[in-house]
Coordinates of C-alpha atoms in Angstrom, one line a residue:
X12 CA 70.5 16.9 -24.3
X13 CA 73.2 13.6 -24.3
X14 CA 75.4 13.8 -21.2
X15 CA 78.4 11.4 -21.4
X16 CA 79.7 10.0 -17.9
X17 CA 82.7 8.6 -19.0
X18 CA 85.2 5.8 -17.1
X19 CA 82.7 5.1 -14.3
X20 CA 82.7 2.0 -12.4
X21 CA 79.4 0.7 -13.4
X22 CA 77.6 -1.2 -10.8
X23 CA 74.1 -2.2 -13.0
X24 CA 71.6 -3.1 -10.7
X25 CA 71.7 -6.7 -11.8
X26 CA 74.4 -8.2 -8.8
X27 CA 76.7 -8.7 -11.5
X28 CA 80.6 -8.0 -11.4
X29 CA 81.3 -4.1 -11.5
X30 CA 83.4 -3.1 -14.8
X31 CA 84.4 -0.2 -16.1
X32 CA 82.1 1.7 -18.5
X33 CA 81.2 4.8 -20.3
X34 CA 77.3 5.8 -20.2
X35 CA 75.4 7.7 -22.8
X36 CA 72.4 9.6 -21.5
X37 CA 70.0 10.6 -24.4
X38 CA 67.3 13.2 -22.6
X39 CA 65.4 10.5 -20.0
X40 CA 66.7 7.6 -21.9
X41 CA 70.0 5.5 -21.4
X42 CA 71.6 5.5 -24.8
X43 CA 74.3 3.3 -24.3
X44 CA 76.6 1.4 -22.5
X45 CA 80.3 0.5 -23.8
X46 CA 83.2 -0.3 -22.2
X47 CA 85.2 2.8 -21.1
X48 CA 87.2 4.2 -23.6
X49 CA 84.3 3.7 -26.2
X50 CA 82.7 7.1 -26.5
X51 CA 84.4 10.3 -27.0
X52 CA 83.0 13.9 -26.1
X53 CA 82.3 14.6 -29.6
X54 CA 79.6 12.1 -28.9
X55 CA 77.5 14.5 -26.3
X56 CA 76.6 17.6 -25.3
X57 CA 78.2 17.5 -22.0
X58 CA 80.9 15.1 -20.7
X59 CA 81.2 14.0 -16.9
X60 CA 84.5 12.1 -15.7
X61 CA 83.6 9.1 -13.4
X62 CA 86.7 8.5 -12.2
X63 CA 86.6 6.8 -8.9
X64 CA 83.0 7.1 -9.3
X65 CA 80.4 4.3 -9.1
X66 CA 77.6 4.3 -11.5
X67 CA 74.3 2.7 -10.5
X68 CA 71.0 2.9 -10.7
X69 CA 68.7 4.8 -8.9
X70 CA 67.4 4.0 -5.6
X71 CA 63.8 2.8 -5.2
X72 CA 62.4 3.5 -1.8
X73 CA 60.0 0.8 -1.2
X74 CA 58.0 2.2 2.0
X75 CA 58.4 6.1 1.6
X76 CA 55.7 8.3 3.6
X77 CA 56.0 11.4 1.0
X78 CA 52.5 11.3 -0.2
X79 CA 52.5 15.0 0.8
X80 CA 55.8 16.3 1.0
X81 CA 56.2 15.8 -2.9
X82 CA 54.1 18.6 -3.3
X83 CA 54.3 20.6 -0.3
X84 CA 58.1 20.4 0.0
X85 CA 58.9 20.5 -3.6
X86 CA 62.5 20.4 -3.9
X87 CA 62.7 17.1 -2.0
X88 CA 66.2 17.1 -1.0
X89 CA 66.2 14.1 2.0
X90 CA 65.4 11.9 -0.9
X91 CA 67.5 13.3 -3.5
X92 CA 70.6 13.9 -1.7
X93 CA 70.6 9.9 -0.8
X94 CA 70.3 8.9 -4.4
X95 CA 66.4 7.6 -4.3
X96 CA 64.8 8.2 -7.8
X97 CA 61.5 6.5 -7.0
X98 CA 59.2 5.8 -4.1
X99 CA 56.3 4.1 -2.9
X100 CA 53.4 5.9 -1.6
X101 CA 50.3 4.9 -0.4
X102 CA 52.0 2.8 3.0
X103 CA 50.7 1.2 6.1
X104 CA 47.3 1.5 4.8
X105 CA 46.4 5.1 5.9
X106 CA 47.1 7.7 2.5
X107 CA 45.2 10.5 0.4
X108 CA 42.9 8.8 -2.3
X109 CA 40.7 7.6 -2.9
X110 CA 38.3 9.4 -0.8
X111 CA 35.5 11.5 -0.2
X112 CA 35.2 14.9 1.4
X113 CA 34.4 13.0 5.0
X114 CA 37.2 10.4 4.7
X115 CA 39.5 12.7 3.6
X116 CA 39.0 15.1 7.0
X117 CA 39.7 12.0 8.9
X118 CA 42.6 10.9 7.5
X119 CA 44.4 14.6 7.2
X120 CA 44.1 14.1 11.2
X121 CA 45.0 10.4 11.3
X122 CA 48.2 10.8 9.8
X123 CA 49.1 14.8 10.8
X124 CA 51.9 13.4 12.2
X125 CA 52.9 11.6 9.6
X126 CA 52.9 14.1 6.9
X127 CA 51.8 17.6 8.4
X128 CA 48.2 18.5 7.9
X129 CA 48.8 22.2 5.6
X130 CA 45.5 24.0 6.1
X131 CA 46.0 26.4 3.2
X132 CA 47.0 23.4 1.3
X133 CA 44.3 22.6 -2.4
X134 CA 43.2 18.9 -2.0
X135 CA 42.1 19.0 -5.5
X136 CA 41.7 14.9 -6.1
X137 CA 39.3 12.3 -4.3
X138 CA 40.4 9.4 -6.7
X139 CA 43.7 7.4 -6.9
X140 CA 43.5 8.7 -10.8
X141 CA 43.2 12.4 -9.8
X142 CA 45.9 12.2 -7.0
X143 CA 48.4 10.4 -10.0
X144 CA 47.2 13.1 -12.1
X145 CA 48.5 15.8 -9.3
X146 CA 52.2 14.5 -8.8
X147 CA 52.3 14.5 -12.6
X148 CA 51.3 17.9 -13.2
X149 CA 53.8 21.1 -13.8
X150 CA 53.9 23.8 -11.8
X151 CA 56.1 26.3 -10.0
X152 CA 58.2 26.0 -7.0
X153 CA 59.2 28.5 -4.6
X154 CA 62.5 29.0 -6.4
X155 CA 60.7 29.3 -9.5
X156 CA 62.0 26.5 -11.3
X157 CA 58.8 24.8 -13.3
X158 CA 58.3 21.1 -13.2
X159 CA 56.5 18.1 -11.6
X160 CA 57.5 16.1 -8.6
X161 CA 61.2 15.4 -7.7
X162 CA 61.4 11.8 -7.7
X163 CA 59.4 9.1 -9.6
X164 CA 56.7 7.7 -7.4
X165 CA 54.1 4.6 -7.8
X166 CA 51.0 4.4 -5.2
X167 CA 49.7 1.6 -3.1
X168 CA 45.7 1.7 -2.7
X169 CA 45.5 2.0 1.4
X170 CA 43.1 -0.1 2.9
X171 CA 42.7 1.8 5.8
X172 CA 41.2 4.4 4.0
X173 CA 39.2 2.6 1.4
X174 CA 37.7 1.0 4.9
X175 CA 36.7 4.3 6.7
X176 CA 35.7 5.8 3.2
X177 CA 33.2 2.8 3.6
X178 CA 32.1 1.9 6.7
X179 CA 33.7 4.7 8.4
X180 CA 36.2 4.9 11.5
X181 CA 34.8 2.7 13.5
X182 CA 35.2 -0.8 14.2
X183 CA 33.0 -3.7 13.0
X184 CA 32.7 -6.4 10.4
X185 CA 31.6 -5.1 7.0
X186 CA 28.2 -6.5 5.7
X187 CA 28.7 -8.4 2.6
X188 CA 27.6 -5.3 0.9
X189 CA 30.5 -3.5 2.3
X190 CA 32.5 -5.9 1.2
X191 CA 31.7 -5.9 -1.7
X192 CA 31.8 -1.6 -1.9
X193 CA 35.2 -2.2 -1.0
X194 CA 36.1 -4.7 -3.5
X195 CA 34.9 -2.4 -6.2
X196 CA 37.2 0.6 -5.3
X197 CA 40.0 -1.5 -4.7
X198 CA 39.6 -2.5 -8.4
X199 CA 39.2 1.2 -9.8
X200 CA 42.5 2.3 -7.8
X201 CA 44.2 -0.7 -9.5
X202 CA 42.9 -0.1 -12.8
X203 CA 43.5 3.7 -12.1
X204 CA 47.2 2.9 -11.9
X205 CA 48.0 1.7 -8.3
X206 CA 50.5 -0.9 -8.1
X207 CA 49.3 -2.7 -5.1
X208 CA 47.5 -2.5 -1.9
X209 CA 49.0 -1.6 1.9
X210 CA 47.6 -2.3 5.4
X211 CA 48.3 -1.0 8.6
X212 CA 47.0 -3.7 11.2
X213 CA 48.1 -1.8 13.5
X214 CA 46.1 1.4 13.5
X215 CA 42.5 2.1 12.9
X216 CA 40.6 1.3 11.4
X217 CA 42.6 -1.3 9.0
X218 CA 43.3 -3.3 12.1
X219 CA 39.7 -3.9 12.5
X220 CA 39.6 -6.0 9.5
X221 CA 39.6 -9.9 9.9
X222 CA 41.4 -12.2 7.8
X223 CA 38.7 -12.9 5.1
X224 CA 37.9 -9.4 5.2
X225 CA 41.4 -8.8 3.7
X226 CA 41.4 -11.7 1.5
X227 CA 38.5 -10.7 -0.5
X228 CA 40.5 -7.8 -1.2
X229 CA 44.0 -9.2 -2.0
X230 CA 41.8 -11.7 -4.2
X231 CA 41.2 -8.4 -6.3
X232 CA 44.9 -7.1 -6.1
X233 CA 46.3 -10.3 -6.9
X234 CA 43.6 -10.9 -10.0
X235 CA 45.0 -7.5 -11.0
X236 CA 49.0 -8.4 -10.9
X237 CA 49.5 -6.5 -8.4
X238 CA 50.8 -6.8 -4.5
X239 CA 49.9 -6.9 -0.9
X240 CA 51.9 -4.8 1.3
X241 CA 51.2 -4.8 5.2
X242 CA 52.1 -4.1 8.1
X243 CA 50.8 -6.9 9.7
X244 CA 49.2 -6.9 13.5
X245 CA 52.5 -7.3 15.6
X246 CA 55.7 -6.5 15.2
X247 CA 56.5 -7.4 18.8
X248 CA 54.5 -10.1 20.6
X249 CA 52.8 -12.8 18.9
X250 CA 55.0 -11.5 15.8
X251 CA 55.3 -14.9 14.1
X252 CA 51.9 -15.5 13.9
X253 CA 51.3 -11.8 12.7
X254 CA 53.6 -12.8 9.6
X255 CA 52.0 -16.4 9.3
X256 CA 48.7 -14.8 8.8
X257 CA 50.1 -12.7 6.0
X258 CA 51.9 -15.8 4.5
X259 CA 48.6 -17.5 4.5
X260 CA 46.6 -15.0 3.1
X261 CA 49.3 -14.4 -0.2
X262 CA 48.7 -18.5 -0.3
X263 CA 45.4 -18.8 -0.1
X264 CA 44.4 -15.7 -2.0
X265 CA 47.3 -16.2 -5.1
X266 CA 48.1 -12.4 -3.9
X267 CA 52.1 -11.5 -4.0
X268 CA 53.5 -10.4 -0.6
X269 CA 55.5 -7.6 0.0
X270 CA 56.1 -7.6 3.9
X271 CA 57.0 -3.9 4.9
X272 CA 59.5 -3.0 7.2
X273 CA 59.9 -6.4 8.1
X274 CA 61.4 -6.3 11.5
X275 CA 61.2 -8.5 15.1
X276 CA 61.5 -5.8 17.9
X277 CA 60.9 -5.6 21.6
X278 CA 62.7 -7.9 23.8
X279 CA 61.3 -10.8 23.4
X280 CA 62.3 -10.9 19.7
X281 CA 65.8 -10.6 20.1
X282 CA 67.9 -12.6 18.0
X283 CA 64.4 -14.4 16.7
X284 CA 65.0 -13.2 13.2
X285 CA 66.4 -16.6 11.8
X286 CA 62.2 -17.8 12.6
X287 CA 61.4 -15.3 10.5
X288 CA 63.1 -16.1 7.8
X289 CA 62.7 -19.9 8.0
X290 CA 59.2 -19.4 7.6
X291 CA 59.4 -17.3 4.6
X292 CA 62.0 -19.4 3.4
X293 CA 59.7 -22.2 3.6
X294 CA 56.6 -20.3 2.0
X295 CA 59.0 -19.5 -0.5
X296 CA 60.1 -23.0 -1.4
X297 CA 56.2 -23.7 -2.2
X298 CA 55.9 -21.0 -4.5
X299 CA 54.5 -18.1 -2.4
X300 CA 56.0 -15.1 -3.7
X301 CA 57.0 -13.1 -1.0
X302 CA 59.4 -10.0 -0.8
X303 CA 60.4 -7.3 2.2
X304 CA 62.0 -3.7 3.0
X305 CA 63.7 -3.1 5.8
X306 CA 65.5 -0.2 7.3
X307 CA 68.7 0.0 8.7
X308 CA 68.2 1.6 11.9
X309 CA 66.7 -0.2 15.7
X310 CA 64.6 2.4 16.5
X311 CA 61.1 2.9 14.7
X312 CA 58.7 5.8 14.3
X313 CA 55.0 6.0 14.0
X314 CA 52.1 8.3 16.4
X315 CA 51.7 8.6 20.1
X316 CA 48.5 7.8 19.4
X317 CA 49.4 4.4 17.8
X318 CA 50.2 2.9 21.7
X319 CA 46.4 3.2 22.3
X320 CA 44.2 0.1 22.4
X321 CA 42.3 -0.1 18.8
X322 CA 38.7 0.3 20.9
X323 CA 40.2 3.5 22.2
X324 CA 40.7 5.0 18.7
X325 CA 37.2 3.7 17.5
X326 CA 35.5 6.5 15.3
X327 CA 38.3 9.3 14.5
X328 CA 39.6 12.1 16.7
X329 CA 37.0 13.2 18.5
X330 CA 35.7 9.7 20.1
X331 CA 39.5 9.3 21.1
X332 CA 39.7 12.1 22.7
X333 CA 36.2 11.9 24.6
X334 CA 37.4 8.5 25.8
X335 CA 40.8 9.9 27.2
X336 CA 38.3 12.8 29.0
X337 CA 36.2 9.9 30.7
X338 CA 38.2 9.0 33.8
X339 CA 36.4 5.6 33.9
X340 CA 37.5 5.1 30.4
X341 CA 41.2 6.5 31.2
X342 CA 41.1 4.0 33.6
X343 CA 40.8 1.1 31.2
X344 CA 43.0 2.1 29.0
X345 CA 45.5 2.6 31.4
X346 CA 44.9 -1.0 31.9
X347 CA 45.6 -1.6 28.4
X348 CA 48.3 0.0 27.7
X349 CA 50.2 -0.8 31.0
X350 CA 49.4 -4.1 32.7
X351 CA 48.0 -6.3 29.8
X352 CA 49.8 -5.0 26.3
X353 CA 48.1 -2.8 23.9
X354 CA 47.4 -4.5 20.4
X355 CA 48.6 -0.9 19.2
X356 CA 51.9 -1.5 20.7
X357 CA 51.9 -4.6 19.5
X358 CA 50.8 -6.5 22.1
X359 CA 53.7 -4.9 24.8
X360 CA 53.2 -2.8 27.5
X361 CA 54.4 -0.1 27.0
X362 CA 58.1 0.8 28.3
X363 CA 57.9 5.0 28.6
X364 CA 61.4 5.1 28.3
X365 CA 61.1 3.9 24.7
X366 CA 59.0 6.7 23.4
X367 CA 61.0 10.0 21.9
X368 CA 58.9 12.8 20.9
X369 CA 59.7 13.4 17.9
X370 CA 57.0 16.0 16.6
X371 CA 53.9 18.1 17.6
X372 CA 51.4 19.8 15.8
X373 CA 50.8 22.5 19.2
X374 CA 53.7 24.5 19.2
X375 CA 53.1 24.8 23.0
X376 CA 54.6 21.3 23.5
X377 CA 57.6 21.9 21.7
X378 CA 60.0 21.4 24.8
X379 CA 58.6 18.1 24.4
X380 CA 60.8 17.2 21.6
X381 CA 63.8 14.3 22.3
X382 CA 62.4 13.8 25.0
X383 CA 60.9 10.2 26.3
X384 CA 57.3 9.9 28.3
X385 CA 59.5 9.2 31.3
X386 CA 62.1 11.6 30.8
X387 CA 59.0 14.1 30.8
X388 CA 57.4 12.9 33.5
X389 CA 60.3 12.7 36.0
X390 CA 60.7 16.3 35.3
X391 CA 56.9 17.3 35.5
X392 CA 56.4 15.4 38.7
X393 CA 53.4 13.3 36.7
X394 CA 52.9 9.8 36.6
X395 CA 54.0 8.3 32.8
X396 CA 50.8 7.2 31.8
X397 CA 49.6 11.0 32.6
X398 CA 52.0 12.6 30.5
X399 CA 51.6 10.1 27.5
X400 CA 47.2 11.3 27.8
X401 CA 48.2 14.8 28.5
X402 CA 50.5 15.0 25.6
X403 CA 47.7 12.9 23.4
X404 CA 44.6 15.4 24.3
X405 CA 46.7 18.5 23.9
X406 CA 48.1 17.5 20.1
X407 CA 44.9 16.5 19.2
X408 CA 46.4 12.6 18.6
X409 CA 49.4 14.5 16.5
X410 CA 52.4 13.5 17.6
X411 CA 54.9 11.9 16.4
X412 CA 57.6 9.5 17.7
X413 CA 60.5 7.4 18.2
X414 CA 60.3 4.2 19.5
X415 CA 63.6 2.7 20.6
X416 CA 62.9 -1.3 20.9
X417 CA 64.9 -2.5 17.9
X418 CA 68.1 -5.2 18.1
X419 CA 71.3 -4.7 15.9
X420 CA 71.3 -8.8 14.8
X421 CA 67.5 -8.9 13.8
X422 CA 68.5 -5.8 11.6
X423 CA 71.7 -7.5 10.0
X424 CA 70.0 -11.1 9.1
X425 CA 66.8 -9.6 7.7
X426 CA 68.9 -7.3 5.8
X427 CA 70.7 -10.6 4.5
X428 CA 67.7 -12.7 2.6
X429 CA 67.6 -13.1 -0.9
X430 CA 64.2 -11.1 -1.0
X431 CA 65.2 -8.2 1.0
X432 CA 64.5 -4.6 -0.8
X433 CA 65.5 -1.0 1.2
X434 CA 62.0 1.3 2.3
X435 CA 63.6 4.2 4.3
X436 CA 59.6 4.5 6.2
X437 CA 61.2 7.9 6.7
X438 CA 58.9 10.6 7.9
X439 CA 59.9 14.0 7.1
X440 CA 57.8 16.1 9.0
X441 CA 58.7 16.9 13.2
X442 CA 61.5 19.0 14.9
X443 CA 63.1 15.5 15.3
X444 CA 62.2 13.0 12.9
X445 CA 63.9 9.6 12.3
X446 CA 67.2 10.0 10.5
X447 CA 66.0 7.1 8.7
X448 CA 64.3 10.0 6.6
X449 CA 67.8 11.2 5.1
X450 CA 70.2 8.5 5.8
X451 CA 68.4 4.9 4.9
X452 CA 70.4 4.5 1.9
X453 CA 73.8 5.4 1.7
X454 CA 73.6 4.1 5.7
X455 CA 73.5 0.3 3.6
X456 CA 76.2 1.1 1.3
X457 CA 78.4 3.0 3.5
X458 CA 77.4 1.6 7.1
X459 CA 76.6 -2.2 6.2
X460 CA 78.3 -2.7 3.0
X461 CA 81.7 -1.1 2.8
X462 CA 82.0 -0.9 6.6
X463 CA 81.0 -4.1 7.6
X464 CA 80.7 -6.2 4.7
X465 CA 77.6 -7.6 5.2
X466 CA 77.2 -7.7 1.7
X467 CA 79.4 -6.7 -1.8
X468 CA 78.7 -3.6 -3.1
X469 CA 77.1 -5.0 -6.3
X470 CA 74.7 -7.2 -4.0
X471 CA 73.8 -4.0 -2.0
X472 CA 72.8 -1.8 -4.9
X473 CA 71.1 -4.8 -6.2
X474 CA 68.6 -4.6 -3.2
X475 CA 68.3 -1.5 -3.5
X476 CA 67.5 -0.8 -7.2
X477 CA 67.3 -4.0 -9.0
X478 CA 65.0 -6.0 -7.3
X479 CA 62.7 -3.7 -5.8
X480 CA 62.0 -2.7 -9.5
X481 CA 61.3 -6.3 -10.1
X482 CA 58.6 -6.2 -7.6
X483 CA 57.4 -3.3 -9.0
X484 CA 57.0 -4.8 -12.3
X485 CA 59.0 -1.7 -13.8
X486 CA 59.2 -2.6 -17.0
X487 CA 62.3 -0.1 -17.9
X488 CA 63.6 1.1 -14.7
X489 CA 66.0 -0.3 -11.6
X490 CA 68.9 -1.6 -14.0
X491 CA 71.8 0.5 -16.1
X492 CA 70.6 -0.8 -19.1
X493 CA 70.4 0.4 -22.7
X494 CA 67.0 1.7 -23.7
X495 CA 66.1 2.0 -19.5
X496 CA 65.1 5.7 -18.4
X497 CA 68.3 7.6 -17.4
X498 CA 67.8 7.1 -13.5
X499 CA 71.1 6.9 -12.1
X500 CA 73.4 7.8 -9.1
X501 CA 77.4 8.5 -9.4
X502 CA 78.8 8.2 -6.1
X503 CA 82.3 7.5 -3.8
X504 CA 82.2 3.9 -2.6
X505 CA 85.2 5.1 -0.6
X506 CA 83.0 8.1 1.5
X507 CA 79.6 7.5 0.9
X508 CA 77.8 7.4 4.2
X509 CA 75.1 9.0 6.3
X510 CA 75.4 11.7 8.4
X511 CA 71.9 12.1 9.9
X512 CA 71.4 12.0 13.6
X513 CA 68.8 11.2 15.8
X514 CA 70.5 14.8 17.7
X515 CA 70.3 16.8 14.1
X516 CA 68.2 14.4 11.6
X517 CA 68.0 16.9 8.4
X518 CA 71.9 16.1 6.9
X519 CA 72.4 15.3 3.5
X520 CA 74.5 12.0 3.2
X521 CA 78.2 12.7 1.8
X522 CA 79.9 11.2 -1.2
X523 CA 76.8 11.0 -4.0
X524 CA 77.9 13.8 -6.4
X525 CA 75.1 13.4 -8.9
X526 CA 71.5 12.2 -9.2
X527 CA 69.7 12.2 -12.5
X528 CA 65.8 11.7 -12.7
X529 CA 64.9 10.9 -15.9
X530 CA 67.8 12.4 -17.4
X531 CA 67.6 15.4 -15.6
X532 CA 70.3 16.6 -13.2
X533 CA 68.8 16.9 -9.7
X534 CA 72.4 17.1 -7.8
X535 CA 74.9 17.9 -9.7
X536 CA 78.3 18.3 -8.4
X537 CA 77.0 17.2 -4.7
X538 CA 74.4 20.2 -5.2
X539 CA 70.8 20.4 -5.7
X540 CA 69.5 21.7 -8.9
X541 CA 66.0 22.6 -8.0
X542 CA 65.2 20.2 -10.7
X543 CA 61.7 18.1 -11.2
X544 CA 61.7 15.3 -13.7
X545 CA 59.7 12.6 -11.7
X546 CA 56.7 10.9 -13.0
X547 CA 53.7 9.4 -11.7
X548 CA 54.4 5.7 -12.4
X549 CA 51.1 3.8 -13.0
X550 CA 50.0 0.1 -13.4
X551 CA 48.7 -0.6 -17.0
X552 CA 46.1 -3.2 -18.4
X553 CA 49.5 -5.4 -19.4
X554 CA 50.6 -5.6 -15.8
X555 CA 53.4 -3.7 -16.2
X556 CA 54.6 -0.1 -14.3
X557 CA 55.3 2.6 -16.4
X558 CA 54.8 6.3 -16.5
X559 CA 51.6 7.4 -18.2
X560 CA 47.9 7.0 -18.8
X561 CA 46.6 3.4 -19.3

């Protein structure tokens, strides 16, 4: 089918000038682009006026936690409905595959509160290649429409994972044997089609590896073309050094960096953002080649149980929760987590009023929900620290939160640098996730760009499209280009904006009024279709990202 959007303001993905123009899709392929005027409905099937509308490409998510919700929550809609046509999986170093039948277990636990934990779910992969080979296979949705996953999405290897698939949950230095086990299925997920490799140095058991424990792995990545995406051991104190480390390690090992959610939050990062960015800047200048996502929101999300001490959450669920049964052991991490600074809350102690349930797996804590640790405990009578243990035991280490310690001017000069790329890091599972989950991206160009002017509108969608597909190394995606597949977005710079909440989180974002994946209408008319054109987008021999077996 050729759809012609005719007289559109075409914004390319490039940061060049905007300029009328009239856009030929041919099935998942862009035909052509002309000035507007230059085609005629005789020249398609079906003919869309884009009158007042910008054309752009789609948005690429760098740091999306859907590794689950593609397939459980087929019709994708928090994505959709905010323009994103492609997303990276895999993050903060805790996903699906590859594992085994053990690993897997532990990780459907770890992360419940991430992305739900589906009993009656099939789990029908164990390799990077399988779990590729599952987003890119047909099958029917509730509503009965036939078809694959809704967005495009490419996969990080999580070290994490590979880690406990090795040496289990536990911490520890691997033997050089273990190393080199880990090595080797690094380099099958690469050559399997991941695109890179995550970390999250803050929870277990990633954050038990040391720095050459990492670089032997990046060495692999980086041999491979692909990237290193962590999140690194502190985003709060002692987070300079967290990001020199990582700056090191993409120098020493020849291993691009892709720094995710690169923020500086608690309170004594406030306005500290211009260090950050004089020391990539400075990396930069010697040829490291570093990116970053960011969203646009203070607050963050991640687990209750993230706040613990990593020797706390040694060895999976069970050993966590024997330790928070052991009053002697409650005692120290009490210790931890309230007098000295936990490294799992970055090295703060933790401020109770921060922490917003978001999400529980018991349905017995519900009335938890929007809550903080001290809002709960002032109304139970309990001492914080009992209420954050309580909760914890109870949700078998499921729950999911808010975490309010972010500062507005960190946000705006991150969001700034030349190598800045949008990741949503939206969770969409809870009563209240993070609005982040619906609103990341027409919050920049509604919010930051047209609002505030932090940047043009063609610099904006740059960010958001453009370069991350650079990263990427999509070889025909991320630009309005002839011959690119037909992702693209048709939206009103004049309303476009967010309307999720952190009161009522699930809202579409006004003023997009189509999305097409691959050439396929997903909204149409500011409605979902039910469509699903997305592809799993693999890493080939050549380097480059494209949809497809090697």
């Amino acid at each position: 089918m050729k759809t012609l959007i005719s007289n559109a303001t075409l914004v390319d993905g490039t940061g060049a000038d905007r300029r009328a123009a009239d856009v030929l899709l041919d099935g998942a392929v862009i035909a052509a682009v002309v000035d507007a005027g230059s085609l005629t409905a005789g020249d398609a099937d079906r003919v869309i006026d884009a009158t007042g509308l910008v054309l752009s490409p789609g948005f690429i998510d760098m740091h999306a936690h859907s590794d689950l919700q593609l397939l459980v929550n087929k019709n994708h809609y928090a994505k959709l409905s905010q323009g994103v046509t492609t997303e990276l999986l895999g993050q903060d170093g805790l996903s699906y595959a590859p594992v085994d039948d053990a690993t897997l277990a532990g990780v459907r636990e770890k992360i419940a509160g991430w992305n739900d934990n589906p009993a009656d779910f099939d789990w029908n992969w164990r390799t990077v290649g399988e779990y590729l080979d599952r987003l890119d296979t047909e099958d029917e949705g509730p509503d009965g429409v036939t078809g694959r996953i809704a967005t495009n999405a490419a996969y990080l290897v999580p070290q994490g994972t590979v880690r406990a698939m090795v040496m289990g949950f536990a911490e520890g230095d691997p033997t050089p044997q273990q190393q080199q086990q880990m090595q080797d299925v690094i380099r099958t997920a690469m050559e399997e089609g991941a695109v890179g490799m995550s970390s999250g140095l803050t929870y277990t058991p990633g954050m038990y590896a040391q720095t050459e424990e990492l670089a032997g792995l990046c060495r692999v990545v980086g041999e491979l073309g692909g990237f290193y995406a962590p999140h690194h051991r502190s985003y709060g104190k002692g987070a300079l050094g967290a990001y020199a480390e990582m700056i090191s390690l993409s120098r020493d090992t020849g291993c691009a960096l892709h720094l995710s959610h690169a923020t500086m939050n608690f309170a004594e990062n406030k306005g500290r953002a211009g260090e950050l960015l004089d020391l990539i800047d400075e990396a930069l200048e010697q040829g490291v080649d570093i990116t970053l996502d960011t969203y646009p929101y203070l607050p963050g999300a991640t687990t209750l149980s993230a706040i613990l001490p990593s020797w706390a959450s040694s060895g999976g669920t069970e050993a966590t929760l024997a330790r928070l049964a052991d009053p002697e052991t409650r005692a120290r991490i009490r210790e931890a987590v309230e007098i000295y600074g936990s490294d799992g809350c970055h090295g703060v102690v933790a401020e109770w009023d921060t922490l917003e349930i978001s999400g529980v797996q018991n349905p017995a804590l519900t009335g938890f929900v929007g809550k903080t640790i001290k809002d709960i405990a002032a109304e139970s009578g309990q001492e914080a620290f009992d209420v954050f243990t309580q909760i914890l035991t109870e949700d078998r280490l499921g729950t999911g939160i808010l975490q309010h310690v972010g500062h507005e001017e960190n946000v705006q000069a991150i969001m700034k640098h030349r190598t800045h790329t949008g990741g949503s890091d939206g969770l969409l599972v809870g009563a209240k996730p993070h609005p982040r989950a619906w609103g990341t991206f027409p919050r920049y160009l509604g919010h930051y760009s047209r609002d505030l002017g932090l940047l043009s509108l063609e610099e904006m969608v740059h960010h958001l499209s453009g370069r991350p597909a650079a990263r990427l190394k999509l070889h025909n995606r991320g630009l309005v280009r002839e011959g690119f597949a037909a992702d693209v977005v048709l939206f009103d710079p004049e309303t476009i904006r967010d309307t999720a909440t952190f009161q009522n989180p699930r809202q579409a974002a006004s003023g997009i009024q189509y999305v097409f994946v691959n050439g396929t209408a997903a909204i149409d008319g500011g409605q979902p279709t039910g469509a699903r054109a997305g592809r799993a987008l693999r890493r080939h021999s050549d380097g480059l990202t494209r949809e497809g077996q090697q």
